[in-house]
Amino acid sequence: LGVVIPSIAVAEPAMLKKLDIALLATFVCFFIVSGNLGRVEAMRSFLQTLLGSSTLLTAAATSQVISNVPAALLLSGFTTKWSMLIIGTNLGGLGTLIASMASLISYKQVAKNYPAVKGNYIKHFTVTNVGILAVMLGAFWIMV
């Protein structure tokens, strides 16, 4: 970051004006929250209990509230079931807008370019993605 930002400032200063600071701050906050949650003893116990029941479902559910990449980092310290963690956080990228930073980016583009439809977009996005997540989780459980 210390090299990239100054390099951009020199090579393409206009690009810095286009930088979405709010989106970057949101992503950084997800990582800060996940790091802090992992240090709270009550949360550690809670996560270990959930992961003991189902790593895949815990990973998918956690992804819905702190995004799938920070969820993977948070949960990785509490499980050795790596394949279930990876599958769960990958599937967990579906669902809510927060579940994947790519979803937040797409929503910001819709809100910016088509403000009249942003409310409908959220409804349709959420219903569609939660439905696909449910189908994918169901298919996974049938296959396993």
mmCIF file with all atom_site columns, C-alpha atoms in Angstrom:
data_model
loop_
_atom_site.group_PDB
_atom_site.id
_atom_site.type_symbol
_atom_site.label_atom_id
_atom_site.label_alt_id
_atom_site.label_comp_id
_atom_site.label_asym_id
_atom_site.label_entity_id
_atom_site.label_seq_id
_atom_site.pdbx_PDB_ins_code
_atom_site.Cartn_x
_atom_site.Cartn_y
_atom_site.Cartn_z
_atom_site.occupancy
_atom_site.B_iso_or_equiv
_atom_site.pdbx_formal_charge
_atom_site.auth_seq_id
_atom_site.auth_comp_id
_atom_site.auth_asym_id
_atom_site.auth_atom_id
_atom_site.pdbx_PDB_model_num
ATOM 1   C CA . LEU A 1 1   ? 0.000   0.000   0.000   1.00 0.00 ? 1   LEU A CA 1
ATOM 2   C CA . GLY A 1 2   ? 2.884   2.316   0.823   1.00 0.00 ? 2   GLY A CA 1
ATOM 3   C CA . VAL A 1 3   ? 4.295   1.742   -2.664  1.00 0.00 ? 3   VAL A CA 1
ATOM 4   C CA . VAL A 1 4   ? 1.079   1.439   -4.679  1.00 0.00 ? 4   VAL A CA 1
ATOM 5   C CA . ILE A 1 5   ? -0.641  4.670   -3.570  1.00 0.00 ? 5   ILE A CA 1
ATOM 6   C CA . PRO A 1 6   ? 2.400   6.909   -4.165  1.00 0.00 ? 6   PRO A CA 1
ATOM 7   C CA . SER A 1 7   ? 3.030   5.179   -7.516  1.00 0.00 ? 7   SER A CA 1
ATOM 8   C CA . ILE A 1 8   ? -0.534  5.845   -8.604  1.00 0.00 ? 8   ILE A CA 1
ATOM 9   C CA . ALA A 1 9   ? -0.241  9.441   -7.363  1.00 0.00 ? 9   ALA A CA 1
ATOM 10  C CA . VAL A 1 10  ? 2.761   9.935   -9.641  1.00 0.00 ? 10  VAL A CA 1
ATOM 11  C CA . ALA A 1 11  ? 1.666   7.877   -12.673 1.00 0.00 ? 11  ALA A CA 1
ATOM 12  C CA . GLU A 1 12  ? -2.109  8.485   -12.677 1.00 0.00 ? 12  GLU A CA 1
ATOM 13  C CA . PRO A 1 13  ? -3.105  11.142  -10.128 1.00 0.00 ? 13  PRO A CA 1
ATOM 14  C CA . ALA A 1 14  ? -6.645  11.397  -11.541 1.00 0.00 ? 14  ALA A CA 1
ATOM 15  C CA . MET A 1 15  ? -7.187  7.746   -10.636 1.00 0.00 ? 15  MET A CA 1
ATOM 16  C CA . LEU A 1 16  ? -6.901  8.553   -6.926  1.00 0.00 ? 16  LEU A CA 1
ATOM 17  C CA . LYS A 1 17  ? -9.979  10.780  -7.222  1.00 0.00 ? 17  LYS A CA 1
ATOM 18  C CA . LYS A 1 18  ? -11.934 7.753   -8.469  1.00 0.00 ? 18  LYS A CA 1
ATOM 19  C CA . LEU A 1 19  ? -10.828 5.569   -5.557  1.00 0.00 ? 19  LEU A CA 1
ATOM 20  C CA . ASP A 1 20  ? -13.835 4.357   -3.562  1.00 0.00 ? 20  ASP A CA 1
ATOM 21  C CA . ILE A 1 21  ? -12.603 5.070   -0.053  1.00 0.00 ? 21  ILE A CA 1
ATOM 22  C CA . ALA A 1 22  ? -15.916 4.052   1.564   1.00 0.00 ? 22  ALA A CA 1
ATOM 23  C CA . LEU A 1 23  ? -15.801 0.622   -0.066  1.00 0.00 ? 23  LEU A CA 1
ATOM 24  C CA . LEU A 1 24  ? -12.172 0.099   0.919   1.00 0.00 ? 24  LEU A CA 1
ATOM 25  C CA . ALA A 1 25  ? -12.954 1.238   4.470   1.00 0.00 ? 25  ALA A CA 1
ATOM 26  C CA . THR A 1 26  ? -15.857 -1.215  4.617   1.00 0.00 ? 26  THR A CA 1
ATOM 27  C CA . PHE A 1 27  ? -13.587 -4.070  3.612   1.00 0.00 ? 27  PHE A CA 1
ATOM 28  C CA . VAL A 1 28  ? -10.904 -3.034  6.112   1.00 0.00 ? 28  VAL A CA 1
ATOM 29  C CA . CYS A 1 29  ? -13.570 -2.835  8.838   1.00 0.00 ? 29  CYS A CA 1
ATOM 30  C CA . PHE A 1 30  ? -14.699 -6.395  8.034   1.00 0.00 ? 30  PHE A CA 1
ATOM 31  C CA . PHE A 1 31  ? -11.142 -7.564  8.682   1.00 0.00 ? 31  PHE A CA 1
ATOM 32  C CA . ILE A 1 32  ? -10.836 -5.539  11.876  1.00 0.00 ? 32  ILE A CA 1
ATOM 33  C CA . VAL A 1 33  ? -14.140 -6.913  13.159  1.00 0.00 ? 33  VAL A CA 1
ATOM 34  C CA . SER A 1 34  ? -13.190 -10.488 12.297  1.00 0.00 ? 34  SER A CA 1
ATOM 35  C CA . GLY A 1 35  ? -9.805  -10.095 13.994  1.00 0.00 ? 35  GLY A CA 1
ATOM 36  C CA . ASN A 1 36  ? -11.373 -8.636  17.122  1.00 0.00 ? 36  ASN A CA 1
ATOM 37  C CA . LEU A 1 37  ? -14.140 -11.250 17.249  1.00 0.00 ? 37  LEU A CA 1
ATOM 38  C CA . GLY A 1 38  ? -11.537 -13.992 17.232  1.00 0.00 ? 38  GLY A CA 1
ATOM 39  C CA . ARG A 1 39  ? -10.017 -12.554 20.412  1.00 0.00 ? 39  ARG A CA 1
ATOM 40  C CA . VAL A 1 40  ? -13.247 -12.449 22.463  1.00 0.00 ? 40  VAL A CA 1
ATOM 41  C CA . GLU A 1 41  ? -13.387 -15.614 24.563  1.00 0.00 ? 41  GLU A CA 1
ATOM 42  C CA . ALA A 1 42  ? -17.177 -15.942 24.455  1.00 0.00 ? 42  ALA A CA 1
ATOM 43  C CA . MET A 1 43  ? -17.097 -15.633 20.658  1.00 0.00 ? 43  MET A CA 1
ATOM 44  C CA . ARG A 1 44  ? -14.234 -18.138 20.414  1.00 0.00 ? 44  ARG A CA 1
ATOM 45  C CA . SER A 1 45  ? -16.252 -20.687 22.397  1.00 0.00 ? 45  SER A CA 1
ATOM 46  C CA . PHE A 1 46  ? -19.371 -19.966 20.364  1.00 0.00 ? 46  PHE A CA 1
ATOM 47  C CA . LEU A 1 47  ? -17.541 -20.354 17.037  1.00 0.00 ? 47  LEU A CA 1
ATOM 48  C CA . GLN A 1 48  ? -15.810 -23.553 18.156  1.00 0.00 ? 48  GLN A CA 1
ATOM 49  C CA . THR A 1 49  ? -19.191 -25.009 19.146  1.00 0.00 ? 49  THR A CA 1
ATOM 50  C CA . LEU A 1 50  ? -20.742 -24.048 15.806  1.00 0.00 ? 50  LEU A CA 1
ATOM 51  C CA . LEU A 1 51  ? -17.765 -25.311 13.835  1.00 0.00 ? 51  LEU A CA 1
ATOM 52  C CA . GLY A 1 52  ? -17.940 -28.587 15.746  1.00 0.00 ? 52  GLY A CA 1
ATOM 53  C CA . SER A 1 53  ? -21.500 -29.029 14.490  1.00 0.00 ? 53  SER A CA 1
ATOM 54  C CA . SER A 1 54  ? -20.917 -27.972 10.882  1.00 0.00 ? 54  SER A CA 1
ATOM 55  C CA . THR A 1 55  ? -17.907 -26.132 9.519   1.00 0.00 ? 55  THR A CA 1
ATOM 56  C CA . LEU A 1 56  ? -19.587 -25.671 6.149   1.00 0.00 ? 56  LEU A CA 1
ATOM 57  C CA . LEU A 1 57  ? -22.798 -24.123 7.512   1.00 0.00 ? 57  LEU A CA 1
ATOM 58  C CA . THR A 1 58  ? -20.934 -21.975 10.029  1.00 0.00 ? 58  THR A CA 1
ATOM 59  C CA . ALA A 1 59  ? -18.676 -20.647 7.271   1.00 0.00 ? 59  ALA A CA 1
ATOM 60  C CA . ALA A 1 60  ? -21.614 -19.928 4.958   1.00 0.00 ? 60  ALA A CA 1
ATOM 61  C CA . ALA A 1 61  ? -23.589 -18.204 7.742   1.00 0.00 ? 61  ALA A CA 1
ATOM 62  C CA . THR A 1 62  ? -20.630 -16.151 8.980   1.00 0.00 ? 62  THR A CA 1
ATOM 63  C CA . SER A 1 63  ? -20.012 -15.003 5.416   1.00 0.00 ? 63  SER A CA 1
ATOM 64  C CA . GLN A 1 64  ? -23.465 -13.430 5.389   1.00 0.00 ? 64  GLN A CA 1
ATOM 65  C CA . VAL A 1 65  ? -22.535 -10.902 8.067   1.00 0.00 ? 65  VAL A CA 1
ATOM 66  C CA . ILE A 1 66  ? -18.798 -10.179 7.668   1.00 0.00 ? 66  ILE A CA 1
ATOM 67  C CA . SER A 1 67  ? -18.171 -11.193 4.023   1.00 0.00 ? 67  SER A CA 1
ATOM 68  C CA . ASN A 1 68  ? -16.652 -14.464 2.908   1.00 0.00 ? 68  ASN A CA 1
ATOM 69  C CA . VAL A 1 69  ? -12.940 -13.569 2.899   1.00 0.00 ? 69  VAL A CA 1
ATOM 70  C CA . PRO A 1 70  ? -12.865 -12.127 6.446   1.00 0.00 ? 70  PRO A CA 1
ATOM 71  C CA . ALA A 1 71  ? -15.073 -15.051 7.539   1.00 0.00 ? 71  ALA A CA 1
ATOM 72  C CA . ALA A 1 72  ? -12.512 -17.511 6.176   1.00 0.00 ? 72  ALA A CA 1
ATOM 73  C CA . LEU A 1 73  ? -9.727  -15.743 8.052   1.00 0.00 ? 73  LEU A CA 1
ATOM 74  C CA . LEU A 1 74  ? -11.733 -15.591 11.282  1.00 0.00 ? 74  LEU A CA 1
ATOM 75  C CA . LEU A 1 75  ? -12.808 -19.231 11.230  1.00 0.00 ? 75  LEU A CA 1
ATOM 76  C CA . SER A 1 76  ? -9.483  -20.639 10.047  1.00 0.00 ? 76  SER A CA 1
ATOM 77  C CA . GLY A 1 77  ? -8.082  -20.303 13.547  1.00 0.00 ? 77  GLY A CA 1
ATOM 78  C CA . PHE A 1 78  ? -10.767 -22.575 14.988  1.00 0.00 ? 78  PHE A CA 1
ATOM 79  C CA . THR A 1 79  ? -10.939 -25.537 12.614  1.00 0.00 ? 79  THR A CA 1
ATOM 80  C CA . THR A 1 80  ? -8.798  -28.066 10.815  1.00 0.00 ? 80  THR A CA 1
ATOM 81  C CA . LYS A 1 81  ? -11.588 -28.971 8.370   1.00 0.00 ? 81  LYS A CA 1
ATOM 82  C CA . TRP A 1 82  ? -10.079 -26.854 5.620   1.00 0.00 ? 82  TRP A CA 1
ATOM 83  C CA . SER A 1 83  ? -12.082 -28.240 2.720   1.00 0.00 ? 83  SER A CA 1
ATOM 84  C CA . MET A 1 84  ? -15.389 -27.570 4.521   1.00 0.00 ? 84  MET A CA 1
ATOM 85  C CA . LEU A 1 85  ? -14.208 -24.067 5.452   1.00 0.00 ? 85  LEU A CA 1
ATOM 86  C CA . ILE A 1 86  ? -13.242 -23.308 1.855   1.00 0.00 ? 86  ILE A CA 1
ATOM 87  C CA . ILE A 1 87  ? -16.461 -24.694 0.404   1.00 0.00 ? 87  ILE A CA 1
ATOM 88  C CA . GLY A 1 88  ? -18.547 -22.954 3.076   1.00 0.00 ? 88  GLY A CA 1
ATOM 89  C CA . THR A 1 89  ? -17.001 -19.548 2.527   1.00 0.00 ? 89  THR A CA 1
ATOM 90  C CA . ASN A 1 90  ? -17.132 -19.937 -1.242  1.00 0.00 ? 90  ASN A CA 1
ATOM 91  C CA . LEU A 1 91  ? -20.822 -20.813 -1.084  1.00 0.00 ? 91  LEU A CA 1
ATOM 92  C CA . GLY A 1 92  ? -21.217 -18.120 1.564   1.00 0.00 ? 92  GLY A CA 1
ATOM 93  C CA . GLY A 1 93  ? -20.338 -15.528 -1.065  1.00 0.00 ? 93  GLY A CA 1
ATOM 94  C CA . LEU A 1 94  ? -23.921 -16.007 -2.206  1.00 0.00 ? 94  LEU A CA 1
ATOM 95  C CA . GLY A 1 95  ? -26.794 -14.603 -0.173  1.00 0.00 ? 95  GLY A CA 1
ATOM 96  C CA . THR A 1 96  ? -26.688 -11.060 1.188   1.00 0.00 ? 96  THR A CA 1
ATOM 97  C CA . LEU A 1 97  ? -24.950 -8.104  -0.426  1.00 0.00 ? 97  LEU A CA 1
ATOM 98  C CA . ILE A 1 98  ? -22.399 -8.220  2.392   1.00 0.00 ? 98  ILE A CA 1
ATOM 99  C CA . ALA A 1 99  ? -21.537 -11.869 1.698   1.00 0.00 ? 99  ALA A CA 1
ATOM 100 C CA . SER A 1 100 ? -19.112 -10.901 -1.061  1.00 0.00 ? 100 SER A CA 1
ATOM 101 C CA . MET A 1 101 ? -17.297 -7.657  -1.738  1.00 0.00 ? 101 MET A CA 1
ATOM 102 C CA . ALA A 1 102 ? -18.006 -8.215  -5.437  1.00 0.00 ? 102 ALA A CA 1
ATOM 103 C CA . SER A 1 103 ? -21.716 -8.002  -4.620  1.00 0.00 ? 103 SER A CA 1
ATOM 104 C CA . LEU A 1 104 ? -21.201 -4.684  -2.839  1.00 0.00 ? 104 LEU A CA 1
ATOM 105 C CA . ILE A 1 105 ? -19.259 -3.374  -5.814  1.00 0.00 ? 105 ILE A CA 1
ATOM 106 C CA . SER A 1 106 ? -22.002 -4.417  -8.237  1.00 0.00 ? 106 SER A CA 1
ATOM 107 C CA . TYR A 1 107 ? -24.650 -2.804  -6.024  1.00 0.00 ? 107 TYR A CA 1
ATOM 108 C CA . LYS A 1 108 ? -22.705 0.459   -5.857  1.00 0.00 ? 108 LYS A CA 1
ATOM 109 C CA . GLN A 1 109 ? -22.574 0.500   -9.663  1.00 0.00 ? 109 GLN A CA 1
ATOM 110 C CA . VAL A 1 110 ? -26.322 -0.115  -9.921  1.00 0.00 ? 110 VAL A CA 1
ATOM 111 C CA . ALA A 1 111 ? -27.067 2.565   -7.310  1.00 0.00 ? 111 ALA A CA 1
ATOM 112 C CA . LYS A 1 112 ? -24.817 5.047   -9.102  1.00 0.00 ? 112 LYS A CA 1
ATOM 113 C CA . ASN A 1 113 ? -25.980 4.364   -12.666 1.00 0.00 ? 113 ASN A CA 1
ATOM 114 C CA . TYR A 1 114 ? -29.604 3.317   -12.077 1.00 0.00 ? 114 TYR A CA 1
ATOM 115 C CA . PRO A 1 115 ? -30.723 4.925   -8.789  1.00 0.00 ? 115 PRO A CA 1
ATOM 116 C CA . ALA A 1 116 ? -34.416 4.388   -9.528  1.00 0.00 ? 116 ALA A CA 1
ATOM 117 C CA . VAL A 1 117 ? -34.045 0.586   -9.421  1.00 0.00 ? 117 VAL A CA 1
ATOM 118 C CA . LYS A 1 118 ? -31.653 0.150   -6.496  1.00 0.00 ? 118 LYS A CA 1
ATOM 119 C CA . GLY A 1 119 ? -34.418 -0.903  -4.060  1.00 0.00 ? 119 GLY A CA 1
ATOM 120 C CA . ASN A 1 120 ? -35.743 -3.521  -6.465  1.00 0.00 ? 120 ASN A CA 1
ATOM 121 C CA . TYR A 1 121 ? -32.186 -4.620  -7.192  1.00 0.00 ? 121 TYR A CA 1
ATOM 122 C CA . ILE A 1 122 ? -31.571 -5.378  -3.506  1.00 0.00 ? 122 ILE A CA 1
ATOM 123 C CA . LYS A 1 123 ? -34.813 -7.368  -3.246  1.00 0.00 ? 123 LYS A CA 1
ATOM 124 C CA . HIS A 1 124 ? -34.229 -9.382  -6.404  1.00 0.00 ? 124 HIS A CA 1
ATOM 125 C CA . PHE A 1 125 ? -30.531 -9.842  -5.670  1.00 0.00 ? 125 PHE A CA 1
ATOM 126 C CA . THR A 1 126 ? -31.188 -11.112 -2.147  1.00 0.00 ? 126 THR A CA 1
ATOM 127 C CA . VAL A 1 127 ? -34.050 -13.441 -3.067  1.00 0.00 ? 127 VAL A CA 1
ATOM 128 C CA . THR A 1 128 ? -32.125 -14.866 -6.024  1.00 0.00 ? 128 THR A CA 1
ATOM 129 C CA . ASN A 1 129 ? -28.843 -15.274 -4.152  1.00 0.00 ? 129 ASN A CA 1
ATOM 130 C CA . VAL A 1 130 ? -30.381 -16.751 -1.007  1.00 0.00 ? 130 VAL A CA 1
ATOM 131 C CA . GLY A 1 131 ? -32.310 -19.162 -3.233  1.00 0.00 ? 131 GLY A CA 1
ATOM 132 C CA . ILE A 1 132 ? -29.175 -20.202 -5.107  1.00 0.00 ? 132 ILE A CA 1
ATOM 133 C CA . LEU A 1 133 ? -27.296 -20.547 -1.801  1.00 0.00 ? 133 LEU A CA 1
ATOM 134 C CA . ALA A 1 134 ? -30.035 -22.822 -0.448  1.00 0.00 ? 134 ALA A CA 1
ATOM 135 C CA . VAL A 1 135 ? -29.983 -24.955 -3.611  1.00 0.00 ? 135 VAL A CA 1
ATOM 136 C CA . MET A 1 136 ? -26.180 -25.196 -3.558  1.00 0.00 ? 136 MET A CA 1
ATOM 137 C CA . LEU A 1 137 ? -26.088 -26.138 0.130   1.00 0.00 ? 137 LEU A CA 1
ATOM 138 C CA . GLY A 1 138 ? -28.823 -28.723 -0.459  1.00 0.00 ? 138 GLY A CA 1
ATOM 139 C CA . ALA A 1 139 ? -26.985 -30.157 -3.448  1.00 0.00 ? 139 ALA A CA 1
ATOM 140 C CA . PHE A 1 140 ? -23.770 -30.327 -1.449  1.00 0.00 ? 140 PHE A CA 1
ATOM 141 C CA . TRP A 1 141 ? -25.458 -32.232 1.399   1.00 0.00 ? 141 TRP A CA 1
ATOM 142 C CA . ILE A 1 142 ? -27.032 -34.671 -1.047  1.00 0.00 ? 142 ILE A CA 1
ATOM 143 C CA . MET A 1 143 ? -23.679 -35.302 -2.744  1.00 0.00 ? 143 MET A CA 1
ATOM 144 C CA . VAL A 1 144 ? -21.788 -35.789 0.502   1.00 0.00 ? 144 VAL A CA 1
#
